[in-house]
Every structure is written in C-alpha cells, then in structure tokens.
XYZ file of C-alpha atoms in Angstrom:
90
model
C 6.459 -35.908 71.652
C 9.372 -33.688 72.741
C 10.491 -33.316 76.328
C 8.705 -30.004 76.837
C 5.411 -31.376 75.875
C 5.939 -34.459 77.922
C 6.700 -32.377 80.897
C 3.742 -30.129 80.465
C 1.440 -33.179 80.166
C 2.931 -34.820 83.207
C 2.769 -31.649 85.397
C -0.692 -30.939 84.267
C -2.060 -34.520 84.994
C -0.189 -34.534 88.402
C -1.582 -31.091 89.338
C -5.182 -32.084 88.388
C -4.974 -35.250 90.521
C -3.479 -33.379 93.491
C -6.369 -30.886 93.506
C -8.746 -33.826 93.496
C -6.754 -35.539 96.258
C -6.919 -32.238 98.377
C -10.568 -32.076 97.840
C -10.988 -35.595 98.885
C -9.051 -34.970 102.023
C -11.094 -31.740 102.646
C -14.364 -33.686 102.621
C -12.843 -36.281 104.992
C -11.265 -33.761 107.420
C -7.737 -35.211 106.820
C -4.501 -33.605 106.531
C -4.531 -31.163 103.645
C -1.952 -30.261 100.819
C -0.640 -26.664 101.532
C -2.151 -23.942 99.404
C 1.380 -22.842 98.543
C 2.047 -26.330 97.078
C -1.140 -26.228 94.894
C -0.225 -22.753 93.715
C 3.500 -23.813 93.019
C 2.237 -26.688 90.902
C 0.213 -24.310 88.872
C 3.296 -21.986 88.548
C 5.391 -24.828 87.538
C 3.573 -25.483 84.357
C 0.393 -27.008 85.708
C -1.911 -24.183 85.311
C -4.243 -25.957 83.069
C -4.412 -29.069 85.521
C -5.022 -26.630 88.338
C -7.829 -24.713 86.494
C -9.481 -28.026 85.504
C -9.123 -29.502 88.921
C -10.756 -26.408 90.289
C -13.634 -26.737 87.849
C -14.080 -30.645 88.066
C -13.559 -31.067 91.748
C -15.137 -27.657 92.734
C -12.182 -26.961 94.827
C -10.638 -23.686 95.898
C -13.162 -21.772 93.774
C -14.074 -19.397 96.742
C -10.558 -18.640 97.570
C -9.586 -15.278 95.733
C -6.024 -16.237 95.449
C -7.172 -19.308 93.358
C -9.920 -17.851 91.490
C -7.889 -15.111 90.139
C -4.300 -16.384 90.704
C -4.668 -19.679 88.650
C -6.161 -17.927 85.601
C -3.564 -15.191 85.878
C -0.718 -17.825 86.012
C -2.286 -19.598 82.935
C -2.489 -16.368 80.932
C 1.133 -15.438 81.971
C 2.231 -18.975 80.823
C 0.435 -18.622 77.436
C 2.047 -15.100 76.872
C 5.490 -16.558 77.608
C 4.956 -19.505 75.336
C 3.787 -17.082 72.516
C 6.775 -14.753 73.098
C 9.443 -17.625 73.140
C 7.653 -19.081 69.982
C 7.780 -15.741 68.169
C 11.341 -15.057 69.443
C 12.589 -18.400 68.301
C 10.986 -18.243 64.929
C 13.092 -15.354 63.858
C-alpha cells in the first residue's frame, strides 16, 4: 500500500470515528467537537469517512453546510483524483 492510500484510509477512519464521538457527546450534552473541525477533516481527505459518519451515526444530517458541503467536498476530491490520474498518465 502506498503512502497516499495509507493516508486516505487513516484520515477516513479517523473522521468516521470523530463524527461518532461528536454524536455521542451531543446525546450526553457534553463538550462538542467544533463544526469547523468536522468539515476540516472532510476537506483534508476524510470526506468518505465524514459522509459515512453522517449516515451511520445520523449526525449533522439537518445542517445544510454538512448535508451539501460534505458531498460537494467528496465530489471535488474525486474530480481532483481523476484529474491527477489523467495528467500523470500522460
């Protein structure tokens, strides 16, 4: 496994778990993880983990910036990967 795939796997697992932790804290009325941190994790390559965290934990699904922002980040990351793959293949 190359370093990029290892990073993407790690950031997505971490992001998924952080979304779950924040949901648990929300249920228990505890200190919460800032929304900016949750979105930053998605933007840092954890968009799949964020999307899965939203679906599995039913977390942040009513917030527009998450409902539309996380899928948009995911689509932009897919487009970037496709662009880089095509560019580097030449």
